[in-house]
Amino acid sequence: MHPAPHETEHLVIIGNGMAGHRLVEALLKRSDHPARITVIGDESAAAYNRILLSPWLAGEMERDALTLREAAWYADHGIELVLGERVTSIGRAERRLTTDAGRTFDYHRLVLATGSRPTMPDVPGIELRGVHGFRDLEDVATLTEAAEQGGHAVVIGGGLLGLEAAEGLRKTGQSKGPSLDVSLLQRSSRLMNRQLDATAAGLLEAELVSRGLRIHTEARLAALEGNEAGRVVAVHLEDGRRLAADCVVVAAGITPNAELGQRAGLDVDRAIVVDDTLTTSDASIHALGECCQFEGTTYGLVEPIWRQVEVLAAVLCGDDVAGFREQPSATKLKISGISLFAFGPIEADPDHDVLAYHDPEQGDYRRLLLRAGRLEGAILYGDTDMGPWLFTQAQAGSDLTACRQALLLGSADANALLEANDSDPAQRPVKEAA
Ligand SMILES: Cc1cc2nc3c(=O)[nH]c(=O)nc-3n(C[C@H](O)[C@H](O)[C@H](O)COP(=O)(O)OP(=O)(O)OC[C@H]3O[C@@H](n4cnc5c(N)ncnc54)[C@H](O)[C@@H]3O)c2cc1C
């Protein structure tokens, strides 16, 4: 009798980041996972919670709290973990990988979980010393050192990552060193323009300015200026302004690490193209996380990646699975003292029913977009307790007509109305014709 495939199979995972690690955890929960698993990661530390780099930079957390599992845990579970080594090529015909240390690894199945990197704008001076991304442990160690030295820091990008970097630098600079002046540049006319409307963005900006950040909207980067030693000294904007800068953090988008897959001849668009089983154009190679692209979408948040992990773990164990599907994600900002929750479209169209509540005194703002009684989008700033409930209702496509008047007040009130309505058939809203 032949052994089942999982009893002989060697699975290699490239990338010991959040997706690669979570896949290992999901596989180990099952008894029918591939017999041999090797994980190769180019960072020197074992997998850590990248999301927590922001609170670590802000000095709100110790480094140890970021660790997901120590290297010894992998050994204890019979998994070979190779750290500090980069896979440089994939020989698909012979199913063999080569690393930058010249080692080779044979595989039966391969998973690419190589993540992404900060997108560096194509402007003069981008290669200067003192210009950093905000992606890994080394970046945070360097930024913490820069913050402690004081001077001028400029963060490029007014999205989630840029805001967390700017506030982290400001807090660390304030608590540990001589004064650090932090400026943030945003191309758009408002912060977090992909998630917030003008009112919520205005509240956020006012709060950050009151804490000491300098925020420049409609600020387009033209060039970085360096000194004779090749260090950045200033940032130049397209409108002619010059801002002094001892440290520049670029948080203006991410570029999927797809080149390894591309060199191996896999289908690659903006990222490595996968189907709903997270399989690439080669049936024995899968990809997940920020390095992959499904139906034209690439990823930058963990929620959809966790759902990819569940699908891929099942596929690797030979299950027939319901394929991965694209679903909306909600956005939260990790800056202490600021609560913000948003999902769905930002601009209302003429068919939207717009419910809004704004208390400028308390810095509280809620705006909901409904279409025919169903919630499509929400922006909550200040009191965000209701966010997860609203998100669940939107995902379920619930008809919220019965609790419309309580929707801005709290999930308990809204739920009570929905339940009362549900128990009284006469009150049940007429379902829309399919
Ligand atoms: C500061 C920060 C804050 C964030 N906050 C949030 C948040 O609040 N909420 C949220 O949902 N998401 C957040 N994210 C995004 C989230 O961290 C990513 O979506 C997630 O890490 C993606 O997982 P991944 O495994 O695809 O990529 P990664 O976690 O980047 O892992 C990829 C790994 O592969 C390694 N690698 C690449 N190429 C090779 C190679 N050739 N050989 C070997 N190893 C290789 C990389 O070095 C890396 O270790 C944040 C990201 C950052 C940087």
PDB file of N, CA and C and ligand atoms in Angstrom, residues 14-20 40-43 48 50-54 85-88 113-116 134-136 160-161 164 257 260 288-291 299-303 305-306 332 334, ligand 1:
ATOM      1  N   ILE A  14       8.294  29.870   1.873  1.00  0.00           N
ATOM      2  CA  ILE A  14       9.284  30.967   1.780  1.00  0.00           C
ATOM      3  C   ILE A  14       8.681  32.195   2.432  1.00  0.00           C
ATOM      4  N   GLY A  15       9.292  32.650   3.522  1.00  0.00           N
ATOM      5  CA  GLY A  15       8.783  33.813   4.262  1.00  0.00           C
ATOM      6  C   GLY A  15       8.289  33.378   5.623  1.00  0.00           C
ATOM      7  N   ASN A  16       8.946  33.901   6.671  1.00  0.00           N
ATOM      8  CA  ASN A  16       8.517  33.597   8.036  1.00  0.00           C
ATOM      9  C   ASN A  16       7.875  34.859   8.627  1.00  0.00           C
ATOM     10  N   GLY A  17       6.998  35.470   7.817  1.00  0.00           N
ATOM     11  CA  GLY A  17       6.262  36.652   8.274  1.00  0.00           C
ATOM     12  C   GLY A  17       4.912  36.243   8.830  1.00  0.00           C
ATOM     13  N   MET A  18       3.965  37.171   8.773  1.00  0.00           N
ATOM     14  CA  MET A  18       2.680  36.898   9.423  1.00  0.00           C
ATOM     15  C   MET A  18       1.880  35.814   8.712  1.00  0.00           C
ATOM     16  N   ALA A  19       1.890  35.816   7.373  1.00  0.00           N
ATOM     17  CA  ALA A  19       1.123  34.802   6.643  1.00  0.00           C
ATOM     18  C   ALA A  19       1.801  33.441   6.745  1.00  0.00           C
ATOM     19  N   GLY A  20       3.122  33.408   6.500  1.00  0.00           N
ATOM     20  CA  GLY A  20       3.851  32.137   6.542  1.00  0.00           C
ATOM     21  C   GLY A  20       3.741  31.485   7.907  1.00  0.00           C
ATOM     22  N   ILE A  40      11.658  29.065   5.359  1.00  0.00           N
ATOM     23  CA  ILE A  40      12.887  29.847   5.113  1.00  0.00           C
ATOM     24  C   ILE A  40      12.530  31.331   5.141  1.00  0.00           C
ATOM     25  N   GLY A  41      13.131  32.072   6.050  1.00  0.00           N
ATOM     26  CA  GLY A  41      12.847  33.506   6.146  1.00  0.00           C
ATOM     27  C   GLY A  41      14.133  34.309   6.117  1.00  0.00           C
ATOM     28  N   ASP A  42      14.088  35.459   5.465  1.00  0.00           N
ATOM     29  CA  ASP A  42      15.336  36.235   5.356  1.00  0.00           C
ATOM     30  C   ASP A  42      15.568  37.192   6.526  1.00  0.00           C
ATOM     31  N   GLU A  43      14.560  37.374   7.385  1.00  0.00           N
ATOM     32  CA  GLU A  43      14.815  38.202   8.565  1.00  0.00           C
ATOM     33  C   GLU A  43      15.553  37.341   9.600  1.00  0.00           C
ATOM     34  N   TYR A  48       7.260  37.495  13.974  1.00  0.00           N
ATOM     35  CA  TYR A  48       6.756  38.425  14.991  1.00  0.00           C
ATOM     36  C   TYR A  48       5.525  39.126  14.441  1.00  0.00           C
ATOM     37  N   ARG A  50       3.918  41.893  13.080  1.00  0.00           N
ATOM     38  CA  ARG A  50       4.342  43.126  12.398  1.00  0.00           C
ATOM     39  C   ARG A  50       3.419  44.296  12.762  1.00  0.00           C
ATOM     40  N   ILE A  51       2.164  43.992  12.993  1.00  0.00           N
ATOM     41  CA  ILE A  51       1.191  45.042  13.321  1.00  0.00           C
ATOM     42  C   ILE A  51       1.639  45.833  14.554  1.00  0.00           C
ATOM     43  N   LEU A  52       2.306  45.134  15.461  1.00  0.00           N
ATOM     44  CA  LEU A  52       2.683  45.773  16.723  1.00  0.00           C
ATOM     45  C   LEU A  52       3.970  46.600  16.609  1.00  0.00           C
ATOM     46  N   LEU A  53       4.523  46.697  15.391  1.00  0.00           N
ATOM     47  CA  LEU A  53       5.688  47.577  15.229  1.00  0.00           C
ATOM     48  C   LEU A  53       5.300  49.011  15.583  1.00  0.00           C
ATOM     49  N   SER A  54       4.036  49.371  15.310  1.00  0.00           N
ATOM     50  CA  SER A  54       3.604  50.762  15.586  1.00  0.00           C
ATOM     51  C   SER A  54       3.629  51.062  17.082  1.00  0.00           C
ATOM     52  N   GLU A  85      18.234  33.841   5.790  1.00  0.00           N
ATOM     53  CA  GLU A  85      18.646  33.352   4.462  1.00  0.00           C
ATOM     54  C   GLU A  85      17.543  33.668   3.460  1.00  0.00           C
ATOM     55  N   ARG A  86      17.953  34.181   2.341  1.00  0.00           N
ATOM     56  CA  ARG A  86      16.989  34.631   1.333  1.00  0.00           C
ATOM     57  C   ARG A  86      16.930  33.640   0.182  1.00  0.00           C
ATOM     58  N   VAL A  87      15.750  33.239  -0.202  1.00  0.00           N
ATOM     59  CA  VAL A  87      15.627  32.361  -1.370  1.00  0.00           C
ATOM     60  C   VAL A  87      15.830  33.225  -2.607  1.00  0.00           C
ATOM     61  N   THR A  88      16.759  32.835  -3.452  1.00  0.00           N
ATOM     62  CA  THR A  88      17.083  33.676  -4.612  1.00  0.00           C
ATOM     63  C   THR A  88      16.549  33.101  -5.919  1.00  0.00           C
ATOM     64  N   ALA A 113       5.283  33.190   0.594  1.00  0.00           N
ATOM     65  CA  ALA A 113       4.638  34.115   1.552  1.00  0.00           C
ATOM     66  C   ALA A 113       5.654  35.223   1.827  1.00  0.00           C
ATOM     67  N   THR A 114       6.041  35.891   0.735  1.00  0.00           N
ATOM     68  CA  THR A 114       7.176  36.824   0.788  1.00  0.00           C
ATOM     69  C   THR A 114       6.759  38.265   1.092  1.00  0.00           C
ATOM     70  N   GLY A 115       5.463  38.511   1.274  1.00  0.00           N
ATOM     71  CA  GLY A 115       5.020  39.829   1.741  1.00  0.00           C
ATOM     72  C   GLY A 115       5.261  40.946   0.745  1.00  0.00           C
ATOM     73  N   SER A 116       5.513  42.126   1.264  1.00  0.00           N
ATOM     74  CA  SER A 116       5.745  43.284   0.396  1.00  0.00           C
ATOM     75  C   SER A 116       6.766  44.205   1.047  1.00  0.00           C
ATOM     76  N   PHE A 134       9.111  51.666   6.901  1.00  0.00           N
ATOM     77  CA  PHE A 134       8.554  51.319   8.216  1.00  0.00           C
ATOM     78  C   PHE A 134       7.919  49.944   8.039  1.00  0.00           C
ATOM     79  N   ARG A 135       8.774  48.921   8.074  1.00  0.00           N
ATOM     80  CA  ARG A 135       8.266  47.600   7.714  1.00  0.00           C
ATOM     81  C   ARG A 135       8.707  46.499   8.672  1.00  0.00           C
ATOM     82  N   ASP A 136       9.941  46.640   9.225  1.00  0.00           N
ATOM     83  CA  ASP A 136      10.433  45.508  10.018  1.00  0.00           C
ATOM     84  C   ASP A 136      11.133  45.971  11.293  1.00  0.00           C
ATOM     85  N   LEU A 160      -2.773  55.044   7.062  1.00  0.00           N
ATOM     86  CA  LEU A 160      -2.626  54.382   8.372  1.00  0.00           C
ATOM     87  C   LEU A 160      -1.174  54.299   8.833  1.00  0.00           C
ATOM     88  N   LEU A 161      -0.324  53.785   7.932  1.00  0.00           N
ATOM     89  CA  LEU A 161       1.064  53.521   8.317  1.00  0.00           C
ATOM     90  C   LEU A 161       1.836  54.816   8.586  1.00  0.00           C
ATOM     91  N   GLU A 164       0.760  56.285  11.910  1.00  0.00           N
ATOM     92  CA  GLU A 164       1.303  55.529  13.049  1.00  0.00           C
ATOM     93  C   GLU A 164       2.804  55.783  13.192  1.00  0.00           C
ATOM     94  N   ASN A 257       6.327  41.649  -2.944  1.00  0.00           N
ATOM     95  CA  ASN A 257       7.590  40.976  -3.274  1.00  0.00           C
ATOM     96  C   ASN A 257       7.281  39.811  -4.210  1.00  0.00           C
ATOM     97  N   LEU A 260      10.586  37.012  -7.086  1.00  0.00           N
ATOM     98  CA  LEU A 260      11.041  35.622  -7.026  1.00  0.00           C
ATOM     99  C   LEU A 260      10.113  34.739  -7.875  1.00  0.00           C
ATOM    100  N   LEU A 288       0.396  33.324  -0.806  1.00  0.00           N
ATOM    101  CA  LEU A 288      -0.614  33.977   0.028  1.00  0.00           C
ATOM    102  C   LEU A 288      -0.027  35.211   0.693  1.00  0.00           C
ATOM    103  N   GLY A 289      -0.927  36.034   1.222  1.00  0.00           N
ATOM    104  CA  GLY A 289      -0.490  37.251   1.892  1.00  0.00           C
ATOM    105  C   GLY A 289      -0.272  38.382   0.903  1.00  0.00           C
ATOM    106  N   GLU A 290       0.590  39.296   1.301  1.00  0.00           N
ATOM    107  CA  GLU A 290       0.748  40.528   0.515  1.00  0.00           C
ATOM    108  C   GLU A 290       1.475  40.315  -0.808  1.00  0.00           C
ATOM    109  N   CYS A 291       2.082  39.131  -1.017  1.00  0.00           N
ATOM    110  CA  CYS A 291       2.777  38.910  -2.290  1.00  0.00           C
ATOM    111  C   CYS A 291       1.833  38.365  -3.357  1.00  0.00           C
ATOM    112  N   TYR A 299      -3.266  42.706  -1.283  1.00  0.00           N
ATOM    113  CA  TYR A 299      -3.666  42.818   0.123  1.00  0.00           C
ATOM    114  C   TYR A 299      -2.677  43.626   0.946  1.00  0.00           C
ATOM    115  N   GLY A 300      -3.199  44.304   1.979  1.00  0.00           N
ATOM    116  CA  GLY A 300      -2.345  45.102   2.848  1.00  0.00           C
ATOM    117  C   GLY A 300      -2.813  45.059   4.291  1.00  0.00           C
ATOM    118  N   LEU A 301      -3.815  44.197   4.558  1.00  0.00           N
ATOM    119  CA  LEU A 301      -4.333  44.041   5.920  1.00  0.00           C
ATOM    120  C   LEU A 301      -4.419  42.549   6.229  1.00  0.00           C
ATOM    121  N   VAL A 302      -4.346  42.200   7.509  1.00  0.00           N
ATOM    122  CA  VAL A 302      -4.277  40.769   7.825  1.00  0.00           C
ATOM    123  C   VAL A 302      -5.615  40.024   7.748  1.00  0.00           C
ATOM    124  N   GLU A 303      -6.719  40.735   7.891  1.00  0.00           N
ATOM    125  CA  GLU A 303      -7.997  40.007   7.966  1.00  0.00           C
ATOM    126  C   GLU A 303      -8.231  39.094   6.747  1.00  0.00           C
ATOM    127  N   ILE A 305      -5.982  37.977   4.820  1.00  0.00           N
ATOM    128  CA  ILE A 305      -4.866  37.010   4.776  1.00  0.00           C
ATOM    129  C   ILE A 305      -5.154  35.838   5.714  1.00  0.00           C
ATOM    130  N   TRP A 306      -5.784  36.105   6.862  1.00  0.00           N
ATOM    131  CA  TRP A 306      -6.153  35.000   7.767  1.00  0.00           C
ATOM    132  C   TRP A 306      -7.142  34.061   7.082  1.00  0.00           C
ATOM    133  N   LYS A 332      -8.960  50.137  11.207  1.00  0.00           N
ATOM    134  CA  LYS A 332      -8.796  50.728  12.542  1.00  0.00           C
ATOM    135  C   LYS A 332      -7.429  51.390  12.587  1.00  0.00           C
ATOM    136  N   LYS A 334      -4.128  52.471  14.922  1.00  0.00           N
ATOM    137  CA  LYS A 334      -3.547  52.097  16.218  1.00  0.00           C
ATOM    138  C   LYS A 334      -2.751  53.256  16.812  1.00  0.00           C
TER     139      LYS A 334
HETATM  140  C1  LIG B   1       4.039  49.039  10.944  1.00  0.00           C
HETATM  141  C2  LIG B   1       2.935  48.205  10.387  1.00  0.00           C
HETATM  142  C3  LIG B   1       1.680  48.230  10.987  1.00  0.00           C
HETATM  143  C4  LIG B   1       0.652  47.453  10.473  1.00  0.00           C
HETATM  144  N1  LIG B   1      -0.568  47.496  11.078  1.00  0.00           N
HETATM  145  C5  LIG B   1      -1.567  46.731  10.601  1.00  0.00           C
HETATM  146  C6  LIG B   1      -2.856  46.731  11.232  1.00  0.00           C
HETATM  147  O1  LIG B   1      -3.090  47.450  12.211  1.00  0.00           O
HETATM  148  N2  LIG B   1      -3.817  45.911  10.743  1.00  0.00           N
HETATM  149  C7  LIG B   1      -3.593  45.095   9.665  1.00  0.00           C
HETATM  150  O2  LIG B   1      -4.487  44.350   9.266  1.00  0.00           O
HETATM  151  N3  LIG B   1      -2.393  45.078   9.028  1.00  0.00           N
HETATM  152  C8  LIG B   1      -1.386  45.883   9.460  1.00  0.00           C
HETATM  153  N4  LIG B   1      -0.164  45.863   8.838  1.00  0.00           N
HETATM  154  C9  LIG B   1       0.004  45.009   7.642  1.00  0.00           C
HETATM  155  C10 LIG B   1       0.353  43.579   8.043  1.00  0.00           C
HETATM  156  O3  LIG B   1       1.472  43.585   8.870  1.00  0.00           O
HETATM  157  C11 LIG B   1       0.626  42.781   6.778  1.00  0.00           C
HETATM  158  O4  LIG B   1      -0.585  42.706   6.046  1.00  0.00           O
HETATM  159  C12 LIG B   1       1.137  41.361   7.051  1.00  0.00           C
HETATM  160  O5  LIG B   1       2.346  41.401   7.744  1.00  0.00           O
HETATM  161  C13 LIG B   1       1.327  40.633   5.716  1.00  0.00           C
HETATM  162  O6  LIG B   1       1.844  39.353   5.979  1.00  0.00           O
HETATM  163  P1  LIG B   1       2.813  38.648   4.918  1.00  0.00           P
HETATM  164  O7  LIG B   1       3.247  37.382   5.541  1.00  0.00           O
HETATM  165  O8  LIG B   1       2.188  38.652   3.577  1.00  0.00           O
HETATM  166  O9  LIG B   1       4.067  39.643   4.813  1.00  0.00           O
HETATM  167  P2  LIG B   1       5.191  39.857   5.899  1.00  0.00           P
HETATM  168  O10 LIG B   1       4.618  39.849   7.256  1.00  0.00           O
HETATM  169  O11 LIG B   1       5.968  41.054   5.445  1.00  0.00           O
HETATM  170  O12 LIG B   1       6.128  38.578   5.764  1.00  0.00           O
HETATM  171  C14 LIG B   1       6.892  38.304   4.612  1.00  0.00           C
HETATM  172  C15 LIG B   1       8.226  37.735   5.060  1.00  0.00           C
HETATM  173  O13 LIG B   1       8.894  37.145   3.954  1.00  0.00           O
HETATM  174  C16 LIG B   1      10.260  37.528   3.988  1.00  0.00           C
HETATM  175  N5  LIG B   1      10.820  37.362   2.639  1.00  0.00           N
HETATM  176  C17 LIG B   1      10.588  38.117   1.528  1.00  0.00           C
HETATM  177  N6  LIG B   1      11.256  37.622   0.473  1.00  0.00           N
HETATM  178  C18 LIG B   1      11.930  36.530   0.904  1.00  0.00           C
HETATM  179  C19 LIG B   1      12.803  35.600   0.282  1.00  0.00           C
HETATM  180  N7  LIG B   1      13.094  35.676  -1.035  1.00  0.00           N
HETATM  181  N8  LIG B   1      13.335  34.603   1.027  1.00  0.00           N
HETATM  182  C20 LIG B   1      13.041  34.491   2.347  1.00  0.00           C
HETATM  183  N9  LIG B   1      12.217  35.349   3.008  1.00  0.00           N
HETATM  184  C21 LIG B   1      11.664  36.346   2.293  1.00  0.00           C
HETATM  185  C22 LIG B   1      10.179  38.960   4.473  1.00  0.00           C
HETATM  186  O14 LIG B   1      11.428  39.453   4.933  1.00  0.00           O
HETATM  187  C23 LIG B   1       9.161  38.821   5.593  1.00  0.00           C
HETATM  188  O15 LIG B   1       9.764  38.393   6.774  1.00  0.00           O
HETATM  189  C24 LIG B   1       0.880  46.639   9.330  1.00  0.00           C
HETATM  190  C25 LIG B   1       2.139  46.631   8.715  1.00  0.00           C
HETATM  191  C26 LIG B   1       3.156  47.399   9.230  1.00  0.00           C
HETATM  192  C27 LIG B   1       4.496  47.380   8.550  1.00  0.00           C
END
